[in-house]
Amino acid sequence: MKTMLNIALPKGRLGEKVYKIFEDAGFECPSIKENNRKLIFENPEKCVRYFWVKPSDVSIYVERGAADIGIAGKDILLEYEPDVYELADLDIGKCRMAVAAKKDFRDDTSKTLRVATKFSNITKKYYASLGRKIDIIHLNGSIEIAPILDLSDVIVDIVETGTTLKENNLEVFETVVPISARLIANKSSFKFKNELIEKIREAIERNKILREENK
Ligand code: PRP
Protein backbone atom coordinates (compact mmCIF):
# COMPACT_ATOMS: atom_id res chain seq x y z
CA MET A 1 0.00 0.00 0.00
CA LYS A 2 1.23 3.45 -0.90
CA THR A 3 1.79 5.97 1.90
CA MET A 4 -0.52 8.94 1.66
CA LEU A 5 0.50 12.45 2.52
CA ASN A 6 -2.05 14.21 4.74
CA ILE A 7 -2.36 17.89 3.92
CA ALA A 8 -4.28 20.42 6.06
CA LEU A 9 -5.70 23.29 4.04
CA PRO A 10 -7.12 26.49 5.57
CA LYS A 11 -10.87 26.69 4.97
CA GLY A 12 -12.18 30.11 3.95
CA ARG A 13 -10.76 33.23 2.35
CA LEU A 14 -7.41 31.75 1.29
CA GLY A 15 -8.62 28.19 0.66
CA GLU A 16 -9.05 28.23 -3.11
CA LYS A 17 -5.72 29.98 -3.72
CA VAL A 18 -3.95 27.51 -1.47
CA TYR A 19 -5.43 24.46 -3.18
CA LYS A 20 -4.50 25.91 -6.59
CA ILE A 21 -0.88 26.08 -5.47
CA PHE A 22 -0.92 22.32 -4.84
CA GLU A 23 -2.81 21.68 -8.08
CA ASP A 24 -0.26 23.72 -10.06
CA ALA A 25 2.51 21.80 -8.31
CA GLY A 26 1.10 18.59 -9.87
CA PHE A 27 -0.77 17.27 -6.81
CA GLU A 28 -4.33 17.80 -7.97
CA CYS A 29 -7.36 16.21 -6.39
CA PRO A 30 -10.35 16.90 -8.68
CA SER A 31 -12.99 15.73 -6.18
CA ILE A 32 -12.15 18.74 -3.97
CA LYS A 33 -13.92 20.97 -6.49
CA GLU A 34 -17.23 19.13 -6.12
CA ASN A 35 -19.71 21.39 -4.50
CA ASN A 36 -20.49 19.55 -1.29
CA ARG A 37 -19.79 19.80 2.40
CA LYS A 38 -17.25 17.03 2.63
CA LEU A 39 -14.06 17.96 4.44
CA ILE A 40 -11.69 15.19 3.32
CA PHE A 41 -10.66 14.46 -0.27
CA GLU A 42 -8.05 12.14 -1.66
CA ASN A 43 -6.26 11.30 -4.86
CA PRO A 44 -4.55 7.92 -4.32
CA GLU A 45 -2.78 8.24 -7.67
CA LYS A 46 -0.86 11.25 -6.38
CA CYS A 47 -0.68 9.91 -2.82
CA VAL A 48 -2.36 12.99 -1.38
CA ARG A 49 -5.24 13.41 1.06
CA TYR A 50 -6.47 16.96 1.62
CA PHE A 51 -8.68 18.19 4.43
CA TRP A 52 -10.19 21.56 5.21
CA VAL A 53 -9.70 22.89 8.72
CA LYS A 54 -10.12 26.24 10.42
CA PRO A 55 -7.07 28.35 9.42
CA SER A 56 -5.95 28.84 13.01
CA ASP A 57 -6.11 25.05 13.59
CA VAL A 58 -3.79 24.01 10.72
CA SER A 59 -0.68 24.18 12.88
CA ILE A 60 -2.32 22.02 15.58
CA TYR A 61 -2.98 19.22 13.06
CA VAL A 62 0.56 19.49 11.72
CA GLU A 63 2.31 19.73 15.09
CA ARG A 64 0.53 16.58 16.33
CA GLY A 65 1.07 14.69 13.11
CA ALA A 66 -2.61 14.34 12.08
CA ALA A 67 -1.46 16.27 9.02
CA ASP A 68 2.02 15.80 7.53
CA ILE A 69 2.06 19.25 6.00
CA GLY A 70 -0.24 22.27 5.90
CA ILE A 71 -0.59 25.92 5.07
CA ALA A 72 -0.67 28.36 7.96
CA GLY A 73 -0.43 32.13 8.29
CA LYS A 74 2.77 33.54 9.76
CA ASP A 75 0.54 35.28 12.35
CA ILE A 76 -0.55 31.91 13.74
CA LEU A 77 3.01 30.57 13.72
CA LEU A 78 4.30 33.59 15.64
CA GLU A 79 1.41 33.59 18.07
CA TYR A 80 1.32 29.89 18.99
CA GLU A 81 4.93 28.92 18.19
CA PRO A 82 4.04 25.34 17.15
CA ASP A 83 6.91 22.87 17.00
CA VAL A 84 6.90 22.42 13.20
CA TYR A 85 9.22 23.12 10.28
CA GLU A 86 8.50 26.16 8.14
CA LEU A 87 9.39 25.05 4.60
CA ALA A 88 8.33 27.86 2.27
CA ASP A 89 6.77 31.28 2.01
CA LEU A 90 3.86 30.97 -0.45
CA ASP A 91 3.70 34.71 -1.09
CA ILE A 92 -0.08 34.73 -0.77
CA GLY A 93 -2.31 35.97 2.04
CA LYS A 94 -0.01 38.92 2.38
CA CYS A 95 -0.91 41.41 5.08
CA ARG A 96 0.72 42.86 8.17
CA MET A 97 0.31 42.79 11.92
CA ALA A 98 -0.04 46.41 12.98
CA VAL A 99 -0.73 48.72 15.89
CA ALA A 100 -3.77 50.90 15.16
CA ALA A 101 -5.63 53.55 17.11
CA LYS A 102 -8.07 56.43 16.76
CA LYS A 103 -6.71 59.19 14.54
CA ASP A 104 -6.26 61.61 17.45
CA PHE A 105 -4.43 59.09 19.65
CA ARG A 106 -1.15 60.35 21.15
CA ASP A 107 0.93 57.91 23.15
CA ASP A 108 1.61 59.05 26.70
CA THR A 109 4.63 56.94 27.60
CA SER A 110 4.30 57.75 31.30
CA LYS A 111 1.15 55.60 31.38
CA THR A 112 0.59 51.88 30.90
CA LEU A 113 -0.71 51.36 27.36
CA ARG A 114 -3.98 49.40 27.09
CA VAL A 115 -3.75 47.08 24.07
CA ALA A 116 -6.66 44.97 22.75
CA THR A 117 -5.75 42.01 20.57
CA LYS A 118 -6.35 38.43 19.54
CA PHE A 119 -2.59 38.01 19.31
CA SER A 120 -1.45 38.32 22.92
CA ASN A 121 1.87 36.54 22.52
CA ILE A 122 2.99 38.60 19.50
CA THR A 123 1.83 41.77 21.26
CA LYS A 124 3.66 41.01 24.54
CA LYS A 125 6.88 40.26 22.70
CA TYR A 126 6.62 43.36 20.54
CA TYR A 127 6.13 45.77 23.43
CA ALA A 128 8.73 43.98 25.58
CA SER A 129 11.24 44.60 22.77
CA LEU A 130 10.36 48.30 22.97
CA GLY A 131 10.52 48.28 26.78
CA ARG A 132 6.94 49.63 26.88
CA LYS A 133 4.65 48.65 29.76
CA ILE A 134 1.26 47.40 28.57
CA ASP A 135 -2.00 46.01 29.82
CA ILE A 136 -3.22 43.28 27.45
CA ILE A 137 -6.93 42.96 26.83
CA HIS A 138 -7.41 39.65 25.05
CA LEU A 139 -10.41 39.64 22.67
CA ASN A 140 -11.60 37.03 20.19
CA GLY A 141 -12.86 39.23 17.37
CA SER A 142 -14.20 42.67 16.38
CA ILE A 143 -11.02 44.11 17.89
CA GLU A 144 -11.60 47.42 16.08
CA ILE A 145 -14.39 48.31 18.49
CA ALA A 146 -12.12 48.39 21.56
CA PRO A 147 -10.58 51.87 21.10
CA ILE A 148 -13.92 53.33 20.00
CA LEU A 149 -15.54 52.27 23.28
CA ASP A 150 -12.41 53.22 25.25
CA LEU A 151 -11.82 49.61 26.24
CA SER A 152 -8.25 50.07 24.98
CA ASP A 153 -5.89 52.81 23.74
CA VAL A 154 -4.66 50.81 20.73
CA ILE A 155 -5.21 47.48 19.03
CA VAL A 156 -2.79 44.99 17.51
CA ASP A 157 -4.45 43.24 14.60
CA ILE A 158 -4.12 42.10 11.02
CA VAL A 159 -4.41 44.78 8.35
CA GLU A 160 -4.82 43.74 4.76
CA THR A 161 -6.51 46.41 2.65
CA GLY A 162 -7.01 48.80 5.59
CA THR A 163 -10.76 49.01 4.88
CA THR A 164 -11.84 47.71 8.29
CA LEU A 165 -9.72 50.31 10.08
CA LYS A 166 -10.86 53.12 7.81
CA GLU A 167 -14.52 52.30 8.21
CA ASN A 168 -14.09 52.40 11.97
CA ASN A 169 -12.10 55.67 11.95
CA LEU A 170 -8.87 54.04 13.04
CA GLU A 171 -5.43 54.23 11.48
CA VAL A 172 -2.18 52.33 11.54
CA PHE A 173 0.50 53.71 13.87
CA GLU A 174 3.23 51.09 13.54
CA THR A 175 3.81 47.85 11.67
CA VAL A 176 4.71 44.97 13.98
CA VAL A 177 5.54 42.31 11.39
CA PRO A 178 4.68 41.42 7.76
CA ILE A 179 2.53 38.29 7.37
CA SER A 180 2.01 35.73 4.58
CA ALA A 181 1.00 32.08 4.19
CA ARG A 182 3.67 29.44 4.90
CA LEU A 183 4.07 25.77 4.04
CA ILE A 184 4.71 23.89 7.29
CA ALA A 185 5.62 20.28 8.02
CA ASN A 186 5.39 17.90 10.95
CA LYS A 187 8.93 17.20 12.15
CA SER A 188 8.78 13.42 12.03
CA SER A 189 6.80 13.36 8.73
CA PHE A 190 9.55 15.52 7.26
CA LYS A 191 11.97 12.74 8.07
CA PHE A 192 9.85 9.73 7.07
CA LYS A 193 7.95 11.15 4.09
CA ASN A 194 10.81 13.39 3.02
CA GLU A 195 10.87 12.51 -0.66
CA LEU A 196 7.25 13.41 -1.30
CA ILE A 197 7.32 16.51 0.90
CA GLU A 198 10.47 17.78 -0.82
CA LYS A 199 8.91 17.11 -4.23
CA ILE A 200 5.94 19.28 -3.30
CA ARG A 201 8.10 21.99 -1.77
CA GLU A 202 10.34 22.15 -4.84
CA ALA A 203 7.40 22.33 -7.25
CA ILE A 204 5.81 25.10 -5.18
CA GLU A 205 9.07 27.09 -5.09
CA ARG A 206 9.57 26.62 -8.84
CA ASN A 207 6.07 27.85 -9.64
CA LYS A 208 6.53 30.80 -7.32
CA ILE A 209 9.61 31.90 -9.29
CA LEU A 210 7.73 31.43 -12.59
CA ARG A 211 4.83 33.53 -11.28
CA GLU A 212 7.27 36.27 -10.23
CA GLU A 213 8.91 36.27 -13.67
CA ASN A 214 5.55 36.52 -15.47
CA LYS A 215 4.39 39.48 -13.40
C1 PRP B 1 -9.03 40.41 9.79
C2 PRP B 1 -8.68 41.47 10.82
C3 PRP B 1 -9.45 42.67 10.36
C4 PRP B 1 -9.55 42.49 8.86
C5 PRP B 1 -8.58 43.38 8.17
O1 PRP B 1 -10.16 39.73 10.17
O2 PRP B 1 -9.01 41.07 12.13
O3 PRP B 1 -10.72 42.73 10.96
O4 PRP B 1 -9.22 41.12 8.57
O5 PRP B 1 -8.71 43.33 6.76
P1 PRP B 1 -8.76 44.68 5.90
O6 PRP B 1 -7.56 45.50 6.26
O7 PRP B 1 -8.68 44.19 4.48
O8 PRP B 1 -10.05 45.39 6.18
P2 PRP B 1 -10.63 38.41 9.42
O9 PRP B 1 -11.54 38.75 8.31
O10 PRP B 1 -9.44 37.58 9.08
O11 PRP B 1 -11.53 37.66 10.46
P3 PRP B 1 -11.45 37.57 12.05
O12 PRP B 1 -12.34 38.65 12.54
O13 PRP B 1 -11.95 36.20 12.33
O14 PRP B 1 -10.02 37.77 12.45
PDB file of N, CA, C and O in Angstrom, residues 150-202:
ATOM      1  N   ASP A 150     -13.401  52.945  24.202  1.00  0.00           N
ATOM      2  CA  ASP A 150     -12.413  53.224  25.250  1.00  0.00           C
ATOM      3  C   ASP A 150     -12.129  52.010  26.139  1.00  0.00           C
ATOM      4  O   ASP A 150     -11.821  52.135  27.318  1.00  0.00           O
ATOM      5  N   LEU A 151     -12.238  50.832  25.535  1.00  0.00           N
ATOM      6  CA  LEU A 151     -11.817  49.614  26.240  1.00  0.00           C
ATOM      7  C   LEU A 151     -10.287  49.529  26.182  1.00  0.00           C
ATOM      8  O   LEU A 151      -9.646  48.972  27.068  1.00  0.00           O
ATOM      9  N   SER A 152      -9.714  50.074  25.103  1.00  0.00           N
ATOM     10  CA  SER A 152      -8.249  50.073  24.981  1.00  0.00           C
ATOM     11  C   SER A 152      -7.789  51.381  24.333  1.00  0.00           C
ATOM     12  O   SER A 152      -8.599  52.125  23.773  1.00  0.00           O
ATOM     13  N   ASP A 153      -6.457  51.633  24.419  1.00  0.00           N
ATOM     14  CA  ASP A 153      -5.890  52.805  23.743  1.00  0.00           C
ATOM     15  C   ASP A 153      -5.596  52.466  22.295  1.00  0.00           C
ATOM     16  O   ASP A 153      -5.816  53.258  21.393  1.00  0.00           O
ATOM     17  N   VAL A 154      -5.033  51.248  22.089  1.00  0.00           N
ATOM     18  CA  VAL A 154      -4.663  50.815  20.735  1.00  0.00           C
ATOM     19  C   VAL A 154      -5.104  49.361  20.543  1.00  0.00           C
ATOM     20  O   VAL A 154      -5.509  48.692  21.499  1.00  0.00           O
ATOM     21  N   ILE A 155      -4.987  48.897  19.294  1.00  0.00           N
ATOM     22  CA  ILE A 155      -5.206  47.477  19.026  1.00  0.00           C
ATOM     23  C   ILE A 155      -3.991  46.942  18.268  1.00  0.00           C
ATOM     24  O   ILE A 155      -3.270  47.713  17.626  1.00  0.00           O
ATOM     25  N   VAL A 156      -3.769  45.652  18.371  1.00  0.00           N
ATOM     26  CA  VAL A 156      -2.785  44.993  17.505  1.00  0.00           C
ATOM     27  C   VAL A 156      -3.582  43.961  16.727  1.00  0.00           C
ATOM     28  O   VAL A 156      -4.209  43.080  17.318  1.00  0.00           O
ATOM     29  N   ASP A 157      -3.615  44.136  15.406  1.00  0.00           N
ATOM     30  CA  ASP A 157      -4.449  43.238  14.596  1.00  0.00           C
ATOM     31  C   ASP A 157      -3.888  43.151  13.181  1.00  0.00           C
ATOM     32  O   ASP A 157      -2.955  43.876  12.818  1.00  0.00           O
ATOM     33  N   ILE A 158      -4.533  42.280  12.403  1.00  0.00           N
ATOM     34  CA  ILE A 158      -4.119  42.104  11.017  1.00  0.00           C
ATOM     35  C   ILE A 158      -4.750  43.184  10.141  1.00  0.00           C
ATOM     36  O   ILE A 158      -5.937  43.462  10.249  1.00  0.00           O
ATOM     37  N   VAL A 159      -3.916  43.791   9.302  1.00  0.00           N
ATOM     38  CA  VAL A 159      -4.408  44.784   8.354  1.00  0.00           C
ATOM     39  C   VAL A 159      -4.062  44.281   6.966  1.00  0.00           C
ATOM     40  O   VAL A 159      -2.896  43.984   6.686  1.00  0.00           O
ATOM     41  N   GLU A 160      -5.104  44.165   6.131  1.00  0.00           N
ATOM     42  CA  GLU A 160      -4.822  43.738   4.757  1.00  0.00           C
ATOM     43  C   GLU A 160      -5.020  44.932   3.826  1.00  0.00           C
ATOM     44  O   GLU A 160      -4.062  45.579   3.424  1.00  0.00           O
ATOM     45  N   THR A 161      -6.253  45.257   3.521  1.00  0.00           N
ATOM     46  CA  THR A 161      -6.510  46.412   2.645  1.00  0.00           C
ATOM     47  C   THR A 161      -6.574  47.705   3.456  1.00  0.00           C
ATOM     48  O   THR A 161      -6.422  48.789   2.901  1.00  0.00           O
ATOM     49  N   GLY A 162      -6.860  47.612   4.745  1.00  0.00           N
ATOM     50  CA  GLY A 162      -7.009  48.798   5.585  1.00  0.00           C
ATOM     51  C   GLY A 162      -8.459  49.274   5.658  1.00  0.00           C
ATOM     52  O   GLY A 162      -8.773  50.221   6.389  1.00  0.00           O
ATOM     53  N   THR A 163      -9.344  48.589   4.929  1.00  0.00           N
ATOM     54  CA  THR A 163     -10.755  49.012   4.883  1.00  0.00           C
ATOM     55  C   THR A 163     -11.422  48.940   6.259  1.00  0.00           C
ATOM     56  O   THR A 163     -12.145  49.862   6.647  1.00  0.00           O
ATOM     57  N   THR A 164     -11.192  47.853   6.976  1.00  0.00           N
ATOM     58  CA  THR A 164     -11.841  47.705   8.291  1.00  0.00           C
ATOM     59  C   THR A 164     -11.454  48.856   9.219  1.00  0.00           C
ATOM     60  O   THR A 164     -12.292  49.433   9.906  1.00  0.00           O
ATOM     61  N   LEU A 165     -10.168  49.211   9.221  1.00  0.00           N
ATOM     62  CA  LEU A 165      -9.719  50.315  10.076  1.00  0.00           C
ATOM     63  C   LEU A 165     -10.394  51.608   9.646  1.00  0.00           C
ATOM     64  O   LEU A 165     -10.950  52.347  10.462  1.00  0.00           O
ATOM     65  N   LYS A 166     -10.333  51.874   8.347  1.00  0.00           N
ATOM     66  CA  LYS A 166     -10.859  53.118   7.806  1.00  0.00           C
ATOM     67  C   LYS A 166     -12.341  53.283   8.152  1.00  0.00           C
ATOM     68  O   LYS A 166     -12.761  54.358   8.601  1.00  0.00           O
ATOM     69  N   GLU A 167     -13.086  52.206   7.963  1.00  0.00           N
ATOM     70  CA  GLU A 167     -14.524  52.296   8.208  1.00  0.00           C
ATOM     71  C   GLU A 167     -14.855  52.434   9.690  1.00  0.00           C
ATOM     72  O   GLU A 167     -15.994  52.714  10.049  1.00  0.00           O
ATOM     73  N   ASN A 168     -13.873  52.223  10.541  1.00  0.00           N
ATOM     74  CA  ASN A 168     -14.088  52.405  11.973  1.00  0.00           C
ATOM     75  C   ASN A 168     -13.267  53.571  12.516  1.00  0.00           C
ATOM     76  O   ASN A 168     -13.019  53.665  13.719  1.00  0.00           O
ATOM     77  N   ASN A 169     -12.859  54.453  11.596  1.00  0.00           N
ATOM     78  CA  ASN A 169     -12.096  55.671  11.951  1.00  0.00           C
ATOM     79  C   ASN A 169     -10.826  55.408  12.754  1.00  0.00           C
ATOM     80  O   ASN A 169     -10.498  56.146  13.679  1.00  0.00           O
ATOM     81  N   LEU A 170     -10.147  54.329  12.393  1.00  0.00           N
ATOM     82  CA  LEU A 170      -8.867  54.036  13.044  1.00  0.00           C
ATOM     83  C   LEU A 170      -7.778  54.132  12.001  1.00  0.00           C
ATOM     84  O   LEU A 170      -8.043  54.068  10.795  1.00  0.00           O
ATOM     85  N   GLU A 171      -6.533  54.299  12.447  1.00  0.00           N
ATOM     86  CA  GLU A 171      -5.433  54.235  11.479  1.00  0.00           C
ATOM     87  C   GLU A 171      -4.206  53.533  12.040  1.00  0.00           C
ATOM     88  O   GLU A 171      -4.043  53.420  13.267  1.00  0.00           O
ATOM     89  N   VAL A 172      -3.375  53.070  11.136  1.00  0.00           N
ATOM     90  CA  VAL A 172      -2.178  52.334  11.539  1.00  0.00           C
ATOM     91  C   VAL A 172      -1.152  53.292  12.129  1.00  0.00           C
ATOM     92  O   VAL A 172      -0.899  54.352  11.572  1.00  0.00           O
ATOM     93  N   PHE A 173      -0.578  52.911  13.275  1.00  0.00           N
ATOM     94  CA  PHE A 173       0.499  53.710  13.868  1.00  0.00           C
ATOM     95  C   PHE A 173       1.862  53.085  13.637  1.00  0.00           C
ATOM     96  O   PHE A 173       2.829  53.777  13.378  1.00  0.00           O
ATOM     97  N   GLU A 174       1.944  51.787  13.765  1.00  0.00           N
ATOM     98  CA  GLU A 174       3.225  51.087  13.542  1.00  0.00           C
ATOM     99  C   GLU A 174       2.940  49.713  12.950  1.00  0.00           C
ATOM    100  O   GLU A 174       1.916  49.114  13.236  1.00  0.00           O
ATOM    101  N   THR A 175       3.900  49.234  12.141  1.00  0.00           N
ATOM    102  CA  THR A 175       3.806  47.851  11.666  1.00  0.00           C
ATOM    103  C   THR A 175       4.607  46.983  12.626  1.00  0.00           C
ATOM    104  O   THR A 175       5.739  47.319  12.974  1.00  0.00           O
ATOM    105  N   VAL A 176       4.002  45.887  13.075  1.00  0.00           N
ATOM    106  CA  VAL A 176       4.706  44.973  13.984  1.00  0.00           C
ATOM    107  C   VAL A 176       5.511  43.958  13.173  1.00  0.00           C
ATOM    108  O   VAL A 176       6.698  43.771  13.402  1.00  0.00           O
ATOM    109  N   VAL A 177       4.845  43.324  12.198  1.00  0.00           N
ATOM    110  CA  VAL A 177       5.539  42.313  11.386  1.00  0.00           C
ATOM    111  C   VAL A 177       4.731  42.020  10.110  1.00  0.00           C
ATOM    112  O   VAL A 177       3.501  41.989  10.151  1.00  0.00           O
ATOM    113  N   PRO A 178       5.420  41.820   8.973  1.00  0.00           N
ATOM    114  CA  PRO A 178       4.684  41.419   7.764  1.00  0.00           C
ATOM    115  C   PRO A 178       4.261  39.958   7.867  1.00  0.00           C
ATOM    116  O   PRO A 178       4.969  39.154   8.486  1.00  0.00           O
ATOM    117  N   ILE A 179       3.124  39.631   7.269  1.00  0.00           N
ATOM    118  CA  ILE A 179       2.532  38.285   7.375  1.00  0.00           C
ATOM    119  C   ILE A 179       2.285  37.723   5.970  1.00  0.00           C
ATOM    120  O   ILE A 179       1.963  38.466   5.052  1.00  0.00           O
ATOM    121  N   SER A 180       2.435  36.413   5.819  1.00  0.00           N
ATOM    122  CA  SER A 180       2.014  35.730   4.584  1.00  0.00           C
ATOM    123  C   SER A 180       1.815  34.257   4.913  1.00  0.00           C
ATOM    124  O   SER A 180       2.150  33.810   6.020  1.00  0.00           O
ATOM    125  N   ALA A 181       1.268  33.504   3.943  1.00  0.00           N
ATOM    126  CA  ALA A 181       0.997  32.083   4.191  1.00  0.00           C
ATOM    127  C   ALA A 181       2.272  31.255   4.037  1.00  0.00           C
ATOM    128  O   ALA A 181       3.078  31.500   3.139  1.00  0.00           O
ATOM    129  N   ARG A 182       2.463  30.290   4.920  1.00  0.00           N
ATOM    130  CA  ARG A 182       3.670  29.440   4.898  1.00  0.00           C
ATOM    131  C   ARG A 182       3.302  27.966   4.776  1.00  0.00           C
ATOM    132  O   ARG A 182       2.283  27.523   5.317  1.00  0.00           O
ATOM    133  N   LEU A 183       4.183  27.231   4.092  1.00  0.00           N
ATOM    134  CA  LEU A 183       4.070  25.769   4.044  1.00  0.00           C
ATOM    135  C   LEU A 183       4.792  25.230   5.275  1.00  0.00           C
ATOM    136  O   LEU A 183       5.971  25.531   5.485  1.00  0.00           O
ATOM    137  N   ILE A 184       4.081  24.446   6.088  1.00  0.00           N
ATOM    138  CA  ILE A 184       4.713  23.892   7.292  1.00  0.00           C
ATOM    139  C   ILE A 184       4.661  22.357   7.255  1.00  0.00           C
ATOM    140  O   ILE A 184       3.830  21.775   6.571  1.00  0.00           O
ATOM    141  N   ALA A 185       5.572  21.741   8.005  1.00  0.00           N
ATOM    142  CA  ALA A 185       5.616  20.275   8.018  1.00  0.00           C
ATOM    143  C   ALA A 185       5.784  19.760   9.439  1.00  0.00           C
ATOM    144  O   ALA A 185       6.479  20.371  10.268  1.00  0.00           O
ATOM    145  N   ASN A 186       5.182  18.610   9.696  1.00  0.00           N
ATOM    146  CA  ASN A 186       5.391  17.903  10.952  1.00  0.00           C
ATOM    147  C   ASN A 186       6.845  17.407  10.963  1.00  0.00           C
ATOM    148  O   ASN A 186       7.357  16.949   9.935  1.00  0.00           O
ATOM    149  N   LYS A 187       7.505  17.511  12.111  1.00  0.00           N
ATOM    150  CA  LYS A 187       8.933  17.197  12.147  1.00  0.00           C
ATOM    151  C   LYS A 187       9.244  15.748  11.822  1.00  0.00           C
ATOM    152  O   LYS A 187      10.209  15.466  11.115  1.00  0.00           O
ATOM    153  N   SER A 188       8.428  14.815  12.325  1.00  0.00           N
ATOM    154  CA  SER A 188       8.777  13.420  12.031  1.00  0.00           C
ATOM    155  C   SER A 188       8.338  13.043  10.614  1.00  0.00           C
ATOM    156  O   SER A 188       9.023  12.285   9.927  1.00  0.00           O
ATOM    157  N   SER A 189       7.208  13.603  10.131  1.00  0.00           N
ATOM    158  CA  SER A 189       6.803  13.357   8.729  1.00  0.00           C
ATOM    159  C   SER A 189       7.889  13.845   7.777  1.00  0.00           C
ATOM    160  O   SER A 189       8.142  13.229   6.736  1.00  0.00           O
ATOM    161  N   PHE A 190       8.516  14.953   8.142  1.00  0.00           N
ATOM    162  CA  PHE A 190       9.547  15.519   7.260  1.00  0.00           C
ATOM    163  C   PHE A 190      10.709  14.536   7.091  1.00  0.00           C
ATOM    164  O   PHE A 190      11.354  14.480   6.060  1.00  0.00           O
ATOM    165  N   LYS A 191      10.908  13.747   8.130  1.00  0.00           N
ATOM    166  CA  LYS A 191      11.973  12.743   8.066  1.00  0.00           C
ATOM    167  C   LYS A 191      11.496  11.518   7.279  1.00  0.00           C
ATOM    168  O   LYS A 191      12.140  11.064   6.348  1.00  0.00           O
ATOM    169  N   PHE A 192      10.298  11.007   7.632  1.00  0.00           N
ATOM    170  CA  PHE A 192       9.851   9.728   7.075  1.00  0.00           C
ATOM    171  C   PHE A 192       9.137   9.818   5.724  1.00  0.00           C
ATOM    172  O   PHE A 192       9.049   8.846   5.006  1.00  0.00           O
ATOM    173  N   LYS A 193       8.607  10.981   5.400  1.00  0.00           N
ATOM    174  CA  LYS A 193       7.955  11.149   4.088  1.00  0.00           C
ATOM    175  C   LYS A 193       8.696  12.235   3.312  1.00  0.00           C
ATOM    176  O   LYS A 193       8.104  13.011   2.563  1.00  0.00           O
ATOM    177  N   ASN A 194      10.004  12.280   3.536  1.00  0.00           N
ATOM    178  CA  ASN A 194      10.808  13.387   3.020  1.00  0.00           C
ATOM    179  C   ASN A 194      10.748  13.551   1.510  1.00  0.00           C
ATOM    180  O   ASN A 194      10.642  14.676   0.998  1.00  0.00           O
ATOM    181  N   GLU A 195      10.799  12.423   0.799  1.00  0.00           N
ATOM    182  CA  GLU A 195      10.873  12.512  -0.662  1.00  0.00           C
ATOM    183  C   GLU A 195       9.649  13.238  -1.240  1.00  0.00           C
ATOM    184  O   GLU A 195       9.780  14.163  -2.033  1.00  0.00           O
ATOM    185  N   LEU A 196       8.483  12.821  -0.789  1.00  0.00           N
ATOM    186  CA  LEU A 196       7.247  13.414  -1.298  1.00  0.00           C
ATOM    187  C   LEU A 196       7.108  14.870  -0.859  1.00  0.00           C
ATOM    188  O   LEU A 196       6.723  15.740  -1.650  1.00  0.00           O
ATOM    189  N   ILE A 197       7.438  15.132   0.398  1.00  0.00           N
ATOM    190  CA  ILE A 197       7.323  16.513   0.895  1.00  0.00           C
ATOM    191  C   ILE A 197       8.274  17.430   0.124  1.00  0.00           C
ATOM    192  O   ILE A 197       7.905  18.530  -0.294  1.00  0.00           O
ATOM    193  N   GLU A 198       9.504  16.971  -0.077  1.00  0.00           N
ATOM    194  CA  GLU A 198      10.474  17.785  -0.820  1.00  0.00           C
ATOM    195  C   GLU A 198      10.024  18.019  -2.259  1.00  0.00           C
ATOM    196  O   GLU A 198      10.233  19.080  -2.818  1.00  0.00           O
ATOM    197  N   LYS A 199       9.393  16.989  -2.855  1.00  0.00           N
ATOM    198  CA  LYS A 199       8.910  17.111  -4.227  1.00  0.00           C
ATOM    199  C   LYS A 199       7.862  18.234  -4.311  1.00  0.00           C
ATOM    200  O   LYS A 199       7.882  19.058  -5.219  1.00  0.00           O
ATOM    201  N   ILE A 200       6.990  18.247  -3.324  1.00  0.00           N
ATOM    202  CA  ILE A 200       5.944  19.282  -3.298  1.00  0.00           C
ATOM    203  C   ILE A 200       6.567  20.654  -3.049  1.00  0.00           C
ATOM    204  O   ILE A 200       6.273  21.623  -3.742  1.00  0.00           O
ATOM    205  N   ARG A 201       7.467  20.717  -2.077  1.00  0.00           N
ATOM    206  CA  ARG A 201       8.101  21.990  -1.766  1.00  0.00           C
ATOM    207  C   ARG A 201       8.832  22.558  -2.997  1.00  0.00           C
ATOM    208  O   ARG A 201       8.682  23.729  -3.347  1.00  0.00           O
ATOM    209  N   GLU A 202       9.581  21.687  -3.666  1.00  0.00           N
ATOM    210  CA  GLU A 202      10.344  22.152  -4.838  1.00  0.00           C
ATOM    211  C   GLU A 202       9.427  22.655  -5.944  1.00  0.00           C
ATOM    212  O   GLU A 202       9.686  23.696  -6.547  1.00  0.00           O
TER     213      GLU A 202
END
